[in-house]
PDB file of C-alpha atoms and ligand atoms in Angstrom:
ATOM      1  CA  MET A 137     -37.184  34.131 -31.836  1.00  0.00           C
ATOM      2  CA  GLY A 138     -34.585  35.364 -29.412  1.00  0.00           C
ATOM      3  CA  LYS A 139     -30.975  34.158 -29.416  1.00  0.00           C
ATOM      4  CA  GLY A 140     -28.671  34.673 -26.366  1.00  0.00           C
ATOM      5  CA  LYS A 141     -25.243  33.370 -25.420  1.00  0.00           C
ATOM      6  CA  ALA A 142     -24.421  29.971 -24.014  1.00  0.00           C
ATOM      7  CA  PHE A 143     -22.147  29.023 -21.047  1.00  0.00           C
ATOM      8  CA  ILE A 144     -21.110  25.381 -21.005  1.00  0.00           C
ATOM      9  CA  PHE A 145     -19.699  24.134 -17.739  1.00  0.00           C
ATOM     10  CA  THR A 146     -18.184  20.760 -17.887  1.00  0.00           C
ATOM     11  CA  ALA A 147     -16.035  18.622 -15.579  1.00  0.00           C
ATOM     12  CA  PRO A 148     -15.696  15.111 -14.176  1.00  0.00           C
ATOM     13  CA  SER A 149     -18.419  14.222 -11.705  1.00  0.00           C
ATOM     14  CA  GLY A 150     -17.580  15.601  -8.269  1.00  0.00           C
ATOM     15  CA  SER A 151     -15.509  18.588  -9.432  1.00  0.00           C
ATOM     16  CA  GLY A 152     -17.826  21.191  -8.103  1.00  0.00           C
ATOM     17  CA  LYS A 153     -19.297  22.322 -11.368  1.00  0.00           C
ATOM     18  CA  THR A 154     -22.918  22.028 -10.215  1.00  0.00           C
ATOM     19  CA  THR A 155     -22.120  24.119  -7.192  1.00  0.00           C
ATOM     20  CA  ILE A 156     -20.512  26.766  -9.236  1.00  0.00           C
ATOM     21  CA  VAL A 157     -23.303  26.805 -11.848  1.00  0.00           C
ATOM     22  CA  LYS A 158     -25.913  27.207  -9.050  1.00  0.00           C
ATOM     23  CA  HIS A 159     -24.017  30.084  -7.583  1.00  0.00           C
ATOM     24  CA  LEU A 160     -23.884  31.829 -10.987  1.00  0.00           C
ATOM     25  CA  LEU A 161     -27.553  31.383 -11.463  1.00  0.00           C
ATOM     26  CA  GLU A 162     -28.344  32.902  -8.071  1.00  0.00           C
ATOM     27  CA  LYS A 163     -26.063  35.867  -8.752  1.00  0.00           C
ATOM     28  CA  ASN A 164     -27.119  36.762 -12.194  1.00  0.00           C
ATOM     29  CA  SER A 165     -30.723  36.880 -13.295  1.00  0.00           C
ATOM     30  CA  LYS A 166     -29.701  37.209 -16.914  1.00  0.00           C
ATOM     31  CA  LEU A 167     -28.628  33.517 -16.832  1.00  0.00           C
ATOM     32  CA  GLY A 168     -31.050  30.536 -17.132  1.00  0.00           C
ATOM     33  CA  PHE A 169     -30.271  26.931 -16.400  1.00  0.00           C
ATOM     34  CA  SER A 170     -30.795  24.376 -19.201  1.00  0.00           C
ATOM     35  CA  ILE A 171     -32.666  21.582 -17.390  1.00  0.00           C
ATOM     36  CA  SER A 172     -31.548  18.329 -18.940  1.00  0.00           C
ATOM     37  CA  ALA A 173     -33.598  15.189 -19.515  1.00  0.00           C
ATOM     38  CA  SER A 174     -32.296  12.179 -17.592  1.00  0.00           C
ATOM     39  CA  THR A 175     -33.342   8.573 -16.982  1.00  0.00           C
ATOM     40  CA  ARG A 176     -31.404   8.227 -13.753  1.00  0.00           C
ATOM     41  CA  ASP A 177     -33.240   7.982 -10.420  1.00  0.00           C
ATOM     42  CA  LYS A 178     -33.992  11.228  -8.632  1.00  0.00           C
ATOM     43  CA  ARG A 179     -31.909  11.899  -5.445  1.00  0.00           C
ATOM     44  CA  GLY A 180     -34.971  11.821  -3.215  1.00  0.00           C
ATOM     45  CA  ARG A 181     -34.607  14.737  -0.792  1.00  0.00           C
ATOM     46  CA  THR A 182     -32.720  17.125  -2.876  1.00  0.00           C
ATOM     47  CA  GLU A 183     -33.852  17.001  -6.404  1.00  0.00           C
ATOM     48  CA  GLU A 184     -37.048  17.983  -8.201  1.00  0.00           C
ATOM     49  CA  HIS A 185     -38.520  17.108 -11.505  1.00  0.00           C
ATOM     50  CA  GLY A 186     -38.566  20.135 -13.802  1.00  0.00           C
ATOM     51  CA  LYS A 187     -35.834  21.920 -11.650  1.00  0.00           C
ATOM     52  CA  ASP A 188     -32.785  19.735 -11.563  1.00  0.00           C
ATOM     53  CA  TYR A 189     -33.759  17.478 -14.385  1.00  0.00           C
ATOM     54  CA  TYR A 190     -36.742  16.382 -16.379  1.00  0.00           C
ATOM     55  CA  PHE A 191     -36.681  12.825 -15.050  1.00  0.00           C
ATOM     56  CA  LEU A 192     -37.917  10.567 -17.796  1.00  0.00           C
ATOM     57  CA  SER A 193     -38.505   6.885 -18.326  1.00  0.00           C
ATOM     58  CA  LYS A 194     -36.247   5.160 -20.954  1.00  0.00           C
ATOM     59  CA  ASP A 195     -39.280   4.963 -23.299  1.00  0.00           C
ATOM     60  CA  GLU A 196     -39.903   8.742 -23.053  1.00  0.00           C
ATOM     61  CA  PHE A 197     -36.181   9.418 -23.638  1.00  0.00           C
ATOM     62  CA  ARG A 198     -36.183   7.209 -26.634  1.00  0.00           C
ATOM     63  CA  GLU A 199     -39.096   9.013 -28.025  1.00  0.00           C
ATOM     64  CA  HIS A 200     -37.351  12.344 -27.810  1.00  0.00           C
ATOM     65  CA  ILE A 201     -34.374  10.808 -29.687  1.00  0.00           C
ATOM     66  CA  GLU A 202     -36.608   9.547 -32.404  1.00  0.00           C
ATOM     67  CA  ASN A 203     -38.292  12.984 -32.728  1.00  0.00           C
ATOM     68  CA  ASP A 204     -34.870  14.731 -33.006  1.00  0.00           C
ATOM     69  CA  ALA A 205     -35.715  16.731 -29.848  1.00  0.00           C
ATOM     70  CA  PHE A 206     -32.111  16.796 -28.555  1.00  0.00           C
ATOM     71  CA  ILE A 207     -29.120  18.933 -29.369  1.00  0.00           C
ATOM     72  CA  GLU A 208     -27.000  16.209 -27.844  1.00  0.00           C
ATOM     73  CA  TRP A 209     -27.476  13.152 -25.586  1.00  0.00           C
ATOM     74  CA  GLU A 210     -25.193  10.636 -23.997  1.00  0.00           C
ATOM     75  CA  GLU A 211     -25.390   7.421 -22.088  1.00  0.00           C
ATOM     76  CA  VAL A 212     -23.184   8.900 -19.413  1.00  0.00           C
ATOM     77  CA  TYR A 213     -23.219   5.849 -17.019  1.00  0.00           C
ATOM     78  CA  THR A 214     -24.364   2.394 -17.998  1.00  0.00           C
ATOM     79  CA  GLY A 215     -28.139   2.501 -18.657  1.00  0.00           C
ATOM     80  CA  ASN A 216     -28.433   6.221 -17.632  1.00  0.00           C
ATOM     81  CA  TYR A 217     -29.166   8.660 -20.403  1.00  0.00           C
ATOM     82  CA  TYR A 218     -28.876  12.376 -20.245  1.00  0.00           C
ATOM     83  CA  GLY A 219     -29.585  14.958 -22.913  1.00  0.00           C
ATOM     84  CA  THR A 220     -30.060  18.612 -23.793  1.00  0.00           C
ATOM     85  CA  LEU A 221     -33.422  19.482 -25.256  1.00  0.00           C
ATOM     86  CA  LYS A 222     -33.621  22.000 -28.148  1.00  0.00           C
ATOM     87  CA  LYS A 223     -36.891  23.315 -26.707  1.00  0.00           C
ATOM     88  CA  GLU A 224     -35.261  24.009 -23.372  1.00  0.00           C
ATOM     89  CA  VAL A 225     -32.660  26.409 -24.885  1.00  0.00           C
ATOM     90  CA  GLN A 226     -35.237  28.187 -26.854  1.00  0.00           C
ATOM     91  CA  ARG A 227     -37.394  28.618 -23.718  1.00  0.00           C
ATOM     92  CA  ILE A 228     -34.486  30.356 -21.964  1.00  0.00           C
ATOM     93  CA  TRP A 229     -33.558  32.593 -24.835  1.00  0.00           C
ATOM     94  CA  ASP A 230     -37.207  33.524 -25.316  1.00  0.00           C
ATOM     95  CA  GLU A 231     -37.137  34.799 -21.664  1.00  0.00           C
ATOM     96  CA  GLY A 232     -34.235  37.063 -22.774  1.00  0.00           C
ATOM     97  CA  ARG A 233     -31.628  35.100 -20.779  1.00  0.00           C
ATOM     98  CA  HIS A 234     -28.366  33.482 -21.573  1.00  0.00           C
ATOM     99  CA  VAL A 235     -28.286  29.686 -21.176  1.00  0.00           C
ATOM    100  CA  VAL A 236     -26.049  27.768 -18.786  1.00  0.00           C
ATOM    101  CA  PHE A 237     -25.249  24.096 -19.249  1.00  0.00           C
ATOM    102  CA  ASP A 238     -23.960  21.624 -16.664  1.00  0.00           C
ATOM    103  CA  VAL A 239     -22.920  18.568 -18.819  1.00  0.00           C
ATOM    104  CA  GLU A 240     -20.235  15.939 -18.978  1.00  0.00           C
ATOM    105  CA  VAL A 241     -17.365  16.294 -21.347  1.00  0.00           C
ATOM    106  CA  LYS A 242     -18.578  14.643 -24.546  1.00  0.00           C
ATOM    107  CA  GLY A 243     -21.915  16.445 -24.505  1.00  0.00           C
ATOM    108  CA  ALA A 244     -20.011  19.755 -23.787  1.00  0.00           C
ATOM    109  CA  LEU A 245     -17.861  19.347 -26.935  1.00  0.00           C
ATOM    110  CA  LYS A 246     -21.010  18.797 -28.988  1.00  0.00           C
ATOM    111  CA  LEU A 247     -22.609  21.855 -27.459  1.00  0.00           C
ATOM    112  CA  LYS A 248     -19.606  23.973 -28.255  1.00  0.00           C
ATOM    113  CA  GLU A 249     -19.620  22.755 -31.826  1.00  0.00           C
ATOM    114  CA  TYR A 250     -23.318  23.575 -32.074  1.00  0.00           C
ATOM    115  CA  PHE A 251     -23.143  27.083 -30.516  1.00  0.00           C
ATOM    116  CA  GLY A 252     -19.731  28.065 -31.812  1.00  0.00           C
ATOM    117  CA  ASP A 253     -18.566  31.615 -30.996  1.00  0.00           C
ATOM    118  CA  ASP A 254     -21.894  32.219 -29.103  1.00  0.00           C
ATOM    119  CA  ALA A 255     -20.641  29.896 -26.426  1.00  0.00           C
ATOM    120  CA  LEU A 256     -17.936  29.916 -23.788  1.00  0.00           C
ATOM    121  CA  ALA A 257     -16.988  26.412 -22.754  1.00  0.00           C
ATOM    122  CA  VAL A 258     -15.432  26.142 -19.272  1.00  0.00           C
ATOM    123  CA  PHE A 259     -13.659  23.041 -18.019  1.00  0.00           C
ATOM    124  CA  VAL A 260     -13.802  22.850 -14.217  1.00  0.00           C
ATOM    125  CA  LYS A 261     -10.875  20.941 -12.804  1.00  0.00           C
ATOM    126  CA  VAL A 262     -10.064  19.519  -9.399  1.00  0.00           C
ATOM    127  CA  PRO A 263      -6.427  19.659  -8.147  1.00  0.00           C
ATOM    128  CA  SER A 264      -6.104  15.862  -8.376  1.00  0.00           C
ATOM    129  CA  LEU A 265      -7.888  12.484  -8.772  1.00  0.00           C
ATOM    130  CA  GLU A 266      -7.355  11.799  -5.022  1.00  0.00           C
ATOM    131  CA  GLU A 267      -9.129  14.949  -4.233  1.00  0.00           C
ATOM    132  CA  LEU A 268     -12.003  14.072  -6.565  1.00  0.00           C
ATOM    133  CA  LYS A 269     -12.378  10.734  -4.872  1.00  0.00           C
ATOM    134  CA  LYS A 270     -12.478  12.523  -1.449  1.00  0.00           C
ATOM    135  CA  ARG A 271     -15.148  14.841  -2.618  1.00  0.00           C
ATOM    136  CA  LEU A 272     -17.291  12.194  -4.250  1.00  0.00           C
ATOM    137  CA  THR A 273     -17.084  10.004  -1.107  1.00  0.00           C
ATOM    138  CA  GLY A 274     -17.767  12.954   1.173  1.00  0.00           C
ATOM    139  CA  ARG A 275     -20.925  13.836  -0.855  1.00  0.00           C
ATOM    140  CA  GLY A 276     -22.448  10.521   0.183  1.00  0.00           C
ATOM    141  CA  THR A 277     -24.748  10.344  -2.824  1.00  0.00           C
ATOM    142  CA  GLU A 278     -23.119   7.456  -4.682  1.00  0.00           C
ATOM    143  CA  SER A 279     -23.248   3.703  -4.191  1.00  0.00           C
ATOM    144  CA  ARG A 280     -19.846   1.901  -4.451  1.00  0.00           C
ATOM    145  CA  GLU A 281     -20.585   0.769  -8.060  1.00  0.00           C
ATOM    146  CA  SER A 282     -21.560   4.365  -9.052  1.00  0.00           C
ATOM    147  CA  LEU A 283     -18.498   5.812  -7.284  1.00  0.00           C
ATOM    148  CA  SER A 284     -16.121   3.502  -9.134  1.00  0.00           C
ATOM    149  CA  GLN A 285     -17.868   4.233 -12.497  1.00  0.00           C
ATOM    150  CA  ARG A 286     -17.594   8.039 -11.869  1.00  0.00           C
ATOM    151  CA  LEU A 287     -13.907   7.735 -10.992  1.00  0.00           C
ATOM    152  CA  TYR A 288     -13.078   5.616 -13.967  1.00  0.00           C
ATOM    153  CA  ARG A 289     -14.857   8.080 -16.228  1.00  0.00           C
ATOM    154  CA  ALA A 290     -13.197  11.079 -14.565  1.00  0.00           C
ATOM    155  CA  GLU A 291      -9.786   9.849 -15.472  1.00  0.00           C
ATOM    156  CA  PHE A 292     -10.821   9.735 -19.191  1.00  0.00           C
ATOM    157  CA  GLU A 293     -12.572  13.076 -19.005  1.00  0.00           C
ATOM    158  CA  LEU A 294      -9.498  14.864 -17.565  1.00  0.00           C
ATOM    159  CA  THR A 295      -7.637  14.229 -20.823  1.00  0.00           C
ATOM    160  CA  PHE A 296     -10.060  16.562 -22.707  1.00  0.00           C
ATOM    161  CA  GLU A 297      -9.224  19.712 -20.821  1.00  0.00           C
ATOM    162  CA  ASN A 298      -7.449  21.436 -23.685  1.00  0.00           C
ATOM    163  CA  LYS A 299     -10.427  21.152 -25.990  1.00  0.00           C
ATOM    164  CA  PHE A 300     -12.281  23.860 -24.067  1.00  0.00           C
ATOM    165  CA  ASP A 301     -12.030  27.648 -24.115  1.00  0.00           C
ATOM    166  CA  VAL A 302     -10.825  27.999 -20.570  1.00  0.00           C
ATOM    167  CA  THR A 303      -9.984  25.971 -17.467  1.00  0.00           C
ATOM    168  CA  LEU A 304     -11.249  26.881 -14.042  1.00  0.00           C
ATOM    169  CA  LEU A 305      -9.155  25.190 -11.407  1.00  0.00           C
ATOM    170  CA  ASN A 306     -11.464  24.583  -8.389  1.00  0.00           C
ATOM    171  CA  GLU A 307      -9.262  24.753  -5.315  1.00  0.00           C
ATOM    172  CA  THR A 308     -11.566  26.664  -2.907  1.00  0.00           C
ATOM    173  CA  ILE A 309     -15.158  27.160  -3.857  1.00  0.00           C
ATOM    174  CA  GLU A 310     -15.195  30.880  -2.877  1.00  0.00           C
ATOM    175  CA  ASP A 311     -12.387  31.585  -5.323  1.00  0.00           C
ATOM    176  CA  SER A 312     -13.982  29.574  -7.987  1.00  0.00           C
ATOM    177  CA  PHE A 313     -17.289  31.572  -7.530  1.00  0.00           C
ATOM    178  CA  VAL A 314     -15.334  34.806  -8.154  1.00  0.00           C
ATOM    179  CA  LYS A 315     -13.458  33.364 -11.138  1.00  0.00           C
ATOM    180  CA  ALA A 316     -16.660  32.043 -12.736  1.00  0.00           C
ATOM    181  CA  GLU A 317     -18.371  35.382 -12.353  1.00  0.00           C
ATOM    182  CA  GLU A 318     -15.483  37.072 -14.055  1.00  0.00           C
ATOM    183  CA  LEU A 319     -15.488  34.596 -16.934  1.00  0.00           C
ATOM    184  CA  VAL A 320     -19.203  35.200 -17.444  1.00  0.00           C
ATOM    185  CA  ASN A 321     -19.075  38.976 -17.209  1.00  0.00           C
ATOM    186  CA  ASN A 322     -16.006  39.170 -19.591  1.00  0.00           C
ATOM    187  CA  PHE A 323     -17.715  37.033 -22.125  1.00  0.00           C
ATOM    188  CA  LEU A 324     -20.927  38.954 -22.046  1.00  0.00           C
ATOM    189  CA  ASN A 325     -19.095  42.263 -22.345  1.00  0.00           C
ATOM    190  CA  GLN A 326     -16.764  41.433 -25.163  1.00  0.00           C
TER     191      GLN A 326
HETATM  192  P1  5GP B 491     -25.420  13.550 -12.242  1.00  0.00           P
HETATM  193  O1  5GP B 491     -25.957  12.122 -12.320  1.00  0.00           O
HETATM  194  O2  5GP B 491     -24.310  13.714 -11.224  1.00  0.00           O
HETATM  195  O3  5GP B 491     -26.476  14.557 -12.042  1.00  0.00           O
HETATM  196  O4  5GP B 491     -24.770  13.886 -13.704  1.00  0.00           O
HETATM  197  C1  5GP B 491     -23.839  13.023 -14.239  1.00  0.00           C
HETATM  198  C2  5GP B 491     -23.209  13.711 -15.340  1.00  0.00           C
HETATM  199  O5  5GP B 491     -24.073  13.958 -16.373  1.00  0.00           O
HETATM  200  C3  5GP B 491     -22.632  15.073 -14.906  1.00  0.00           C
HETATM  201  O6  5GP B 491     -21.378  15.248 -15.456  1.00  0.00           O
HETATM  202  C4  5GP B 491     -23.611  16.050 -15.577  1.00  0.00           C
HETATM  203  O7  5GP B 491     -23.016  17.209 -15.775  1.00  0.00           O
HETATM  204  C5  5GP B 491     -23.822  15.260 -16.901  1.00  0.00           C
HETATM  205  N1  5GP B 491     -25.061  15.783 -17.546  1.00  0.00           N
HETATM  206  C6  5GP B 491     -26.174  16.304 -17.022  1.00  0.00           C
HETATM  207  N2  5GP B 491     -27.105  16.690 -17.983  1.00  0.00           N
HETATM  208  C7  5GP B 491     -26.466  16.313 -19.218  1.00  0.00           C
HETATM  209  C8  5GP B 491     -26.837  16.471 -20.525  1.00  0.00           C
HETATM  210  O8  5GP B 491     -27.906  17.000 -20.873  1.00  0.00           O
HETATM  211  N3  5GP B 491     -25.996  15.988 -21.434  1.00  0.00           N
HETATM  212  C9  5GP B 491     -24.817  15.486 -21.132  1.00  0.00           C
HETATM  213  N4  5GP B 491     -24.141  15.042 -22.132  1.00  0.00           N
HETATM  214  N5  5GP B 491     -24.481  15.271 -19.883  1.00  0.00           N
HETATM  215  C10 5GP B 491     -25.214  15.766 -18.914  1.00  0.00           C
END
């Protein structure tokens, strides 16, 4: 069975990591996105099952936990579970690609521990909490309750920055695309 490298992108919700990850995947066909399992509701018009997430019921998710199918999983927001499937990583490696993760901070730390030197863990940071609030509000995807949960969690997540291999400060998205491409290429060439 094949074994490639792993790129772990983590950040508080709204920091732009998903946009950066999507850009990398479009640019580099050697990268494959690890589709997580999640019990949250699908964002109707923009998301697809089996592309953005495997959208599961809580019972299905629980079954995967019992079968030891996850490398890591977290209850990221109250009642909403997210997890990385072992099978998903193997699927991508078997295709001869390197795997890319888009996960919150605690899951990212577990993934880094699991993959060790085969992984580059990147912490994407917004310039400030005010900026984060602006971006989350502007995105228009969150209810008031969800927005406040995400901001509360973001403050906590920002304290974990120094546990990752590298920080990517997301000021303008174009600069971040370039920086992220460089990080990936340098890691693959080392
Ligand atoms: P969202 O609901 O905005 O898609 O994701 C919420 C948070 O959960 C984001 O920070 C996202 O990166 C994270 N997340 C997505 N998949 C996983 C996963 O498999 N494991 C963990 N720990 N977090 C995940």
